[in-house]
PDB file of C-alpha atoms in Angstrom:
ATOM      1  CA  MET A   1      12.206   3.414  30.405  1.00  0.00           C
ATOM      2  CA  ARG A   2       9.737   2.945  27.957  1.00  0.00           C
ATOM      3  CA  LYS A   3      10.875   3.705  24.403  1.00  0.00           C
ATOM      4  CA  LEU A   4       8.234   4.974  22.003  1.00  0.00           C
ATOM      5  CA  ILE A   5       8.190   3.404  19.379  1.00  0.00           C
ATOM      6  CA  GLU A   6       6.552   4.908  15.952  1.00  0.00           C
ATOM      7  CA  SER A   7       5.006   2.669  12.575  1.00  0.00           C
ATOM      8  CA  THR A   8       3.741   4.945   9.735  1.00  0.00           C
ATOM      9  CA  PHE A   9       3.341   3.146   6.126  1.00  0.00           C
ATOM     10  CA  VAL A  10       4.358   5.483   3.526  1.00  0.00           C
ATOM     11  CA  THR A  11       3.999   5.175  -0.267  1.00  0.00           C
ATOM     12  CA  LEU A  12       7.698   5.938  -2.649  1.00  0.00           C
ATOM     13  CA  ASP A  13       5.660   9.465  -2.930  1.00  0.00           C
ATOM     14  CA  GLY A  14       5.372  10.300   0.764  1.00  0.00           C
ATOM     15  CA  VAL A  15       2.102   9.609   1.235  1.00  0.00           C
ATOM     16  CA  ILE A  16       0.156   8.131   4.936  1.00  0.00           C
ATOM     17  CA  ASP A  17      -3.128   8.774   4.194  1.00  0.00           C
ATOM     18  CA  GLN A  18      -5.345   5.686   3.339  1.00  0.00           C
ATOM     19  CA  PRO A  19      -3.070   3.104   3.234  1.00  0.00           C
ATOM     20  CA  HIS A  20      -6.577   0.830   2.949  1.00  0.00           C
ATOM     21  CA  ARG A  21      -5.896   2.320  -0.521  1.00  0.00           C
ATOM     22  CA  TRP A  22      -2.918   1.612  -1.173  1.00  0.00           C
ATOM     23  CA  GLY A  23      -0.976  -0.797   1.208  1.00  0.00           C
ATOM     24  CA  SER A  24      -3.174  -3.690   0.869  1.00  0.00           C
ATOM     25  CA  PRO A  25      -1.564  -5.662  -1.708  1.00  0.00           C
ATOM     26  CA  TYR A  26       1.687  -6.421  -0.021  1.00  0.00           C
ATOM     27  CA  TRP A  27       0.251  -6.390   3.192  1.00  0.00           C
ATOM     28  CA  ASP A  28       1.233 -10.351   3.700  1.00  0.00           C
ATOM     29  CA  GLU A  29       3.319 -13.045   5.896  1.00  0.00           C
ATOM     30  CA  GLU A  30       6.135 -10.662   6.657  1.00  0.00           C
ATOM     31  CA  HIS A  31       4.751  -7.788   6.560  1.00  0.00           C
ATOM     32  CA  SER A  32       2.589  -9.125   8.845  1.00  0.00           C
ATOM     33  CA  ALA A  33       5.146 -11.059  11.544  1.00  0.00           C
ATOM     34  CA  TYR A  34       6.894  -7.862  11.296  1.00  0.00           C
ATOM     35  CA  GLY A  35       3.926  -5.583  13.305  1.00  0.00           C
ATOM     36  CA  ASN A  36       4.045  -8.184  15.588  1.00  0.00           C
ATOM     37  CA  ALA A  37       6.471  -8.424  16.392  1.00  0.00           C
ATOM     38  CA  LEU A  38       6.248  -4.175  17.074  1.00  0.00           C
ATOM     39  CA  PHE A  39       2.661  -5.049  18.855  1.00  0.00           C
ATOM     40  CA  ALA A  40       4.256  -7.598  20.396  1.00  0.00           C
ATOM     41  CA  ARG A  41       7.222  -6.004  22.152  1.00  0.00           C
ATOM     42  CA  SER A  42       4.524  -3.122  23.917  1.00  0.00           C
ATOM     43  CA  ASP A  43       1.919  -2.580  26.416  1.00  0.00           C
ATOM     44  CA  ALA A  44      -0.066   0.396  25.957  1.00  0.00           C
ATOM     45  CA  LEU A  45      -0.417   2.856  22.059  1.00  0.00           C
ATOM     46  CA  LEU A  46       0.229   5.820  21.432  1.00  0.00           C
ATOM     47  CA  LEU A  47      -2.794   7.710  19.409  1.00  0.00           C
ATOM     48  CA  GLY A  48      -4.022  10.968  17.621  1.00  0.00           C
ATOM     49  CA  ARG A  49      -6.986  11.861  17.811  1.00  0.00           C
ATOM     50  CA  VAL A  50      -7.573  11.038  14.140  1.00  0.00           C
ATOM     51  CA  THR A  51      -5.961   7.302  15.094  1.00  0.00           C
ATOM     52  CA  TYR A  52      -7.920   7.332  17.411  1.00  0.00           C
ATOM     53  CA  GLU A  53     -10.977   7.707  16.468  1.00  0.00           C
ATOM     54  CA  ALA A  54     -10.721   5.293  13.795  1.00  0.00           C
ATOM     55  CA  PHE A  55      -8.819   2.157  15.562  1.00  0.00           C
ATOM     56  CA  ALA A  56     -11.665   2.439  17.681  1.00  0.00           C
ATOM     57  CA  GLN A  57     -14.388   1.898  15.480  1.00  0.00           C
ATOM     58  CA  ALA A  58     -12.809  -0.599  13.137  1.00  0.00           C
ATOM     59  CA  TRP A  59     -10.396  -2.654  16.117  1.00  0.00           C
ATOM     60  CA  PRO A  60     -14.157  -4.382  18.482  1.00  0.00           C
ATOM     61  CA  ALA A  61     -15.605  -5.040  14.598  1.00  0.00           C
ATOM     62  CA  MET A  62     -13.096  -6.828  13.982  1.00  0.00           C
ATOM     63  CA  GLU A  63     -13.143  -8.802  17.192  1.00  0.00           C
ATOM     64  CA  ALA A  64     -16.446  -9.016  16.663  1.00  0.00           C
ATOM     65  CA  ALA A  65     -15.586 -10.306  13.021  1.00  0.00           C
ATOM     66  CA  GLY A  66     -13.558 -13.230  14.568  1.00  0.00           C
ATOM     67  CA  ASP A  67      -9.942 -11.943  13.881  1.00  0.00           C
ATOM     68  CA  LYS A  68      -7.000 -13.350  15.797  1.00  0.00           C
ATOM     69  CA  ASP A  69      -5.156 -10.663  16.173  1.00  0.00           C
ATOM     70  CA  ALA A  70      -8.343  -7.783  17.575  1.00  0.00           C
ATOM     71  CA  ALA A  71      -8.227  -8.832  20.626  1.00  0.00           C
ATOM     72  CA  ALA A  72      -5.640  -8.524  21.646  1.00  0.00           C
ATOM     73  CA  MET A  73      -5.244  -4.456  19.991  1.00  0.00           C
ATOM     74  CA  ASN A  74      -8.607  -4.484  21.513  1.00  0.00           C
ATOM     75  CA  ALA A  75      -7.043  -4.966  25.613  1.00  0.00           C
ATOM     76  CA  LEU A  76      -4.383  -2.326  25.405  1.00  0.00           C
ATOM     77  CA  PRO A  77      -3.976   0.049  26.744  1.00  0.00           C
ATOM     78  CA  LYS A  78      -4.047   3.223  24.551  1.00  0.00           C
ATOM     79  CA  TYR A  79      -3.151   7.490  25.198  1.00  0.00           C
ATOM     80  CA  VAL A  80      -5.126   9.518  22.716  1.00  0.00           C
ATOM     81  CA  ALA A  81      -3.467  12.879  23.144  1.00  0.00           C
ATOM     82  CA  SER A  82      -6.706  14.529  21.687  1.00  0.00           C
ATOM     83  CA  THR A  83      -7.765  18.129  22.437  1.00  0.00           C
ATOM     84  CA  THR A  84     -11.414  17.958  21.173  1.00  0.00           C
ATOM     85  CA  LEU A  85     -12.156  14.683  22.396  1.00  0.00           C
ATOM     86  CA  ALA A  86     -14.261  15.066  25.999  1.00  0.00           C
ATOM     87  CA  GLU A  87     -14.709  11.351  26.767  1.00  0.00           C
ATOM     88  CA  ALA A  88     -12.901   8.141  25.437  1.00  0.00           C
ATOM     89  CA  THR A  89     -14.681   4.296  25.199  1.00  0.00           C
ATOM     90  CA  TRP A  90     -12.448   1.476  23.276  1.00  0.00           C
ATOM     91  CA  ASN A  91      -9.884   0.760  26.788  1.00  0.00           C
ATOM     92  CA  ALA A  92      -8.265   4.453  26.826  1.00  0.00           C
ATOM     93  CA  THR A  93      -7.241   7.578  27.860  1.00  0.00           C
ATOM     94  CA  ILE A  94      -7.450  10.739  26.984  1.00  0.00           C
ATOM     95  CA  ILE A  95      -3.983  12.908  27.420  1.00  0.00           C
ATOM     96  CA  GLN A  96      -4.507  15.766  29.646  1.00  0.00           C
ATOM     97  CA  GLY A  97      -2.767  18.746  29.786  1.00  0.00           C
ATOM     98  CA  ASP A  98       0.819  19.455  28.236  1.00  0.00           C
ATOM     99  CA  VAL A  99       1.494  16.595  26.145  1.00  0.00           C
ATOM    100  CA  ALA A 100       4.961  16.961  26.063  1.00  0.00           C
ATOM    101  CA  THR A 101       5.090  15.284  30.380  1.00  0.00           C
ATOM    102  CA  GLU A 102       2.337  13.330  29.538  1.00  0.00           C
ATOM    103  CA  VAL A 103       4.338  11.641  27.295  1.00  0.00           C
ATOM    104  CA  SER A 104       7.643  12.036  29.346  1.00  0.00           C
ATOM    105  CA  ARG A 105       5.678  10.375  32.376  1.00  0.00           C
ATOM    106  CA  LEU A 106       4.735   7.223  30.683  1.00  0.00           C
ATOM    107  CA  LYS A 107       8.593   6.722  29.039  1.00  0.00           C
ATOM    108  CA  GLU A 108      10.040   6.700  32.459  1.00  0.00           C
ATOM    109  CA  GLN A 109       7.229   4.034  34.088  1.00  0.00           C
ATOM    110  CA  PRO A 110       8.425  -0.057  33.695  1.00  0.00           C
ATOM    111  CA  GLY A 111       6.572  -1.431  30.750  1.00  0.00           C
ATOM    112  CA  GLY A 112       6.376  -2.431  26.979  1.00  0.00           C
ATOM    113  CA  ASP A 113       7.552   0.458  24.741  1.00  0.00           C
ATOM    114  CA  LEU A 114       4.545   2.764  23.673  1.00  0.00           C
ATOM    115  CA  LEU A 115       3.757   2.384  20.212  1.00  0.00           C
ATOM    116  CA  LYS A 116       2.312   4.752  18.068  1.00  0.00           C
ATOM    117  CA  TYR A 117       0.361   3.886  14.868  1.00  0.00           C
ATOM    118  CA  GLY A 118      -0.179   7.291  12.205  1.00  0.00           C
ATOM    119  CA  THR A 119       1.786  10.092  11.914  1.00  0.00           C
ATOM    120  CA  GLY A 120      -0.294  14.064  12.400  1.00  0.00           C
ATOM    121  CA  GLU A 121      -0.459  16.442  14.558  1.00  0.00           C
ATOM    122  CA  LEU A 122       0.808  14.634  17.960  1.00  0.00           C
ATOM    123  CA  ASP A 123       4.282  14.886  16.088  1.00  0.00           C
ATOM    124  CA  ARG A 124       4.850  17.779  16.020  1.00  0.00           C
ATOM    125  CA  THR A 125       4.943  18.178  19.454  1.00  0.00           C
ATOM    126  CA  LEU A 126       6.888  14.725  19.662  1.00  0.00           C
ATOM    127  CA  LEU A 127       9.741  15.618  17.329  1.00  0.00           C
ATOM    128  CA  GLU A 128       9.902  19.128  19.594  1.00  0.00           C
ATOM    129  CA  HIS A 129      10.183  17.224  22.624  1.00  0.00           C
ATOM    130  CA  ARG A 130      12.793  14.319  21.033  1.00  0.00           C
ATOM    131  CA  LEU A 131      10.243  11.539  22.884  1.00  0.00           C
ATOM    132  CA  VAL A 132       9.891   9.536  20.224  1.00  0.00           C
ATOM    133  CA  ASP A 133      12.856   7.505  20.030  1.00  0.00           C
ATOM    134  CA  GLU A 134      12.259   4.686  17.093  1.00  0.00           C
ATOM    135  CA  TYR A 135      11.021   6.318  13.864  1.00  0.00           C
ATOM    136  CA  HIS A 136       9.088   2.207  11.759  1.00  0.00           C
ATOM    137  CA  PHE A 137       9.049   4.027   8.070  1.00  0.00           C
ATOM    138  CA  TRP A 138       7.164   1.169   6.006  1.00  0.00           C
ATOM    139  CA  MET A 139       7.834   2.700   2.339  1.00  0.00           C
ATOM    140  CA  PHE A 140       5.737   0.501   0.362  1.00  0.00           C
ATOM    141  CA  PRO A 141       6.660   0.367  -3.503  1.00  0.00           C
ATOM    142  CA  VAL A 142       3.987   2.300  -4.683  1.00  0.00           C
ATOM    143  CA  PHE A 143       3.100   6.314  -5.739  1.00  0.00           C
ATOM    144  CA  ALA A 144      -0.662   7.262  -4.230  1.00  0.00           C
ATOM    145  CA  GLY A 145      -0.068  10.831  -6.352  1.00  0.00           C
ATOM    146  CA  SER A 146      -1.492  12.631  -4.446  1.00  0.00           C
ATOM    147  CA  GLY A 147      -2.758  13.136   0.088  1.00  0.00           C
ATOM    148  CA  GLN A 148      -0.606  13.790   3.442  1.00  0.00           C
ATOM    149  CA  ARG A 149       2.053  14.560   3.471  1.00  0.00           C
ATOM    150  CA  LEU A 150       4.842  12.298   6.105  1.00  0.00           C
ATOM    151  CA  PHE A 151       5.737  15.372   7.646  1.00  0.00           C
ATOM    152  CA  ASP A 152       4.352  18.226   5.615  1.00  0.00           C
ATOM    153  CA  GLY A 153       4.693  21.822   6.933  1.00  0.00           C
ATOM    154  CA  PHE A 154       7.413  20.184   9.487  1.00  0.00           C
ATOM    155  CA  ASP A 155      10.912  22.002  11.252  1.00  0.00           C
ATOM    156  CA  LEU A 156      13.619  20.105   8.946  1.00  0.00           C
ATOM    157  CA  THR A 157      15.107  17.708  11.344  1.00  0.00           C
ATOM    158  CA  HIS A 158      18.226  14.808  11.160  1.00  0.00           C
ATOM    159  CA  LEU A 159      17.381  11.431  12.169  1.00  0.00           C
ATOM    160  CA  LYS A 160      20.291   8.759  11.816  1.00  0.00           C
ATOM    161  CA  LEU A 161      19.158   4.947   9.649  1.00  0.00           C
ATOM    162  CA  ALA A 162      19.238   2.726  12.670  1.00  0.00           C
ATOM    163  CA  ARG A 163      18.000  -0.020  10.623  1.00  0.00           C
ATOM    164  CA  SER A 164      16.449  -1.742   7.277  1.00  0.00           C
ATOM    165  CA  THR A 165      14.886  -4.548   6.788  1.00  0.00           C
ATOM    166  CA  ARG A 166      14.019  -6.076   3.098  1.00  0.00           C
ATOM    167  CA  PHE A 167      10.565  -7.749   2.598  1.00  0.00           C
ATOM    168  CA  ALA A 168       9.641  -9.812  -0.829  1.00  0.00           C
ATOM    169  CA  SER A 169       6.603  -7.559  -1.238  1.00  0.00           C
ATOM    170  CA  GLY A 170       9.044  -4.970  -2.136  1.00  0.00           C
ATOM    171  CA  ILE A 171       8.086  -2.955   1.451  1.00  0.00           C
ATOM    172  CA  VAL A 172      11.107  -1.952   2.793  1.00  0.00           C
ATOM    173  CA  VAL A 173      10.678  -1.201   6.806  1.00  0.00           C
ATOM    174  CA  LEU A 174      13.574   2.103   7.611  1.00  0.00           C
ATOM    175  CA  VAL A 175      14.278   2.904  11.101  1.00  0.00           C
ATOM    176  CA  TYR A 176      15.291   5.918  11.853  1.00  0.00           C
ATOM    177  CA  GLU A 177      16.779   7.271  15.303  1.00  0.00           C
ATOM    178  CA  PRO A 178      16.805  10.724  16.865  1.00  0.00           C
ATOM    179  CA  LYS A 179      19.718  11.715  16.102  1.00  0.00           C
TER     180      LYS A 179
END
């Protein structure tokens, strides 16, 4: 059975949007190595519509510009949870019908992990059905001051700390599992 791994960048004040604005000063070799290891364990992505649209625009352009990691990202199958998209590109399949049932079915298939980047509306369904096996919260040593907050408006949920990894840059990746 595959694991569903969520990987989310977050500031110390809980902001998750616009990581390109506040996170890039901390993106170094340790950051890349950790992210690449998560990616290497995965053979498909699960994305919400907003993340999918941003990634589908950025990654093909990165490959065209010579980014060595972009080809692997572009080739990976993607599953997109959306009620508004009619069609998908970028090697993606739109999840039709019940998202929880489809994600459960994907998890039951053989293969590597399912990797989910970002946190948003899709997470309500995933939390409600206890479908995420590990949360990798990348805590960046910065205050954003404003922006979309991690799990803002979600119900009380308890998690257990599985492990943590500290980078010289000050990033701490906290890995949590459902309780």
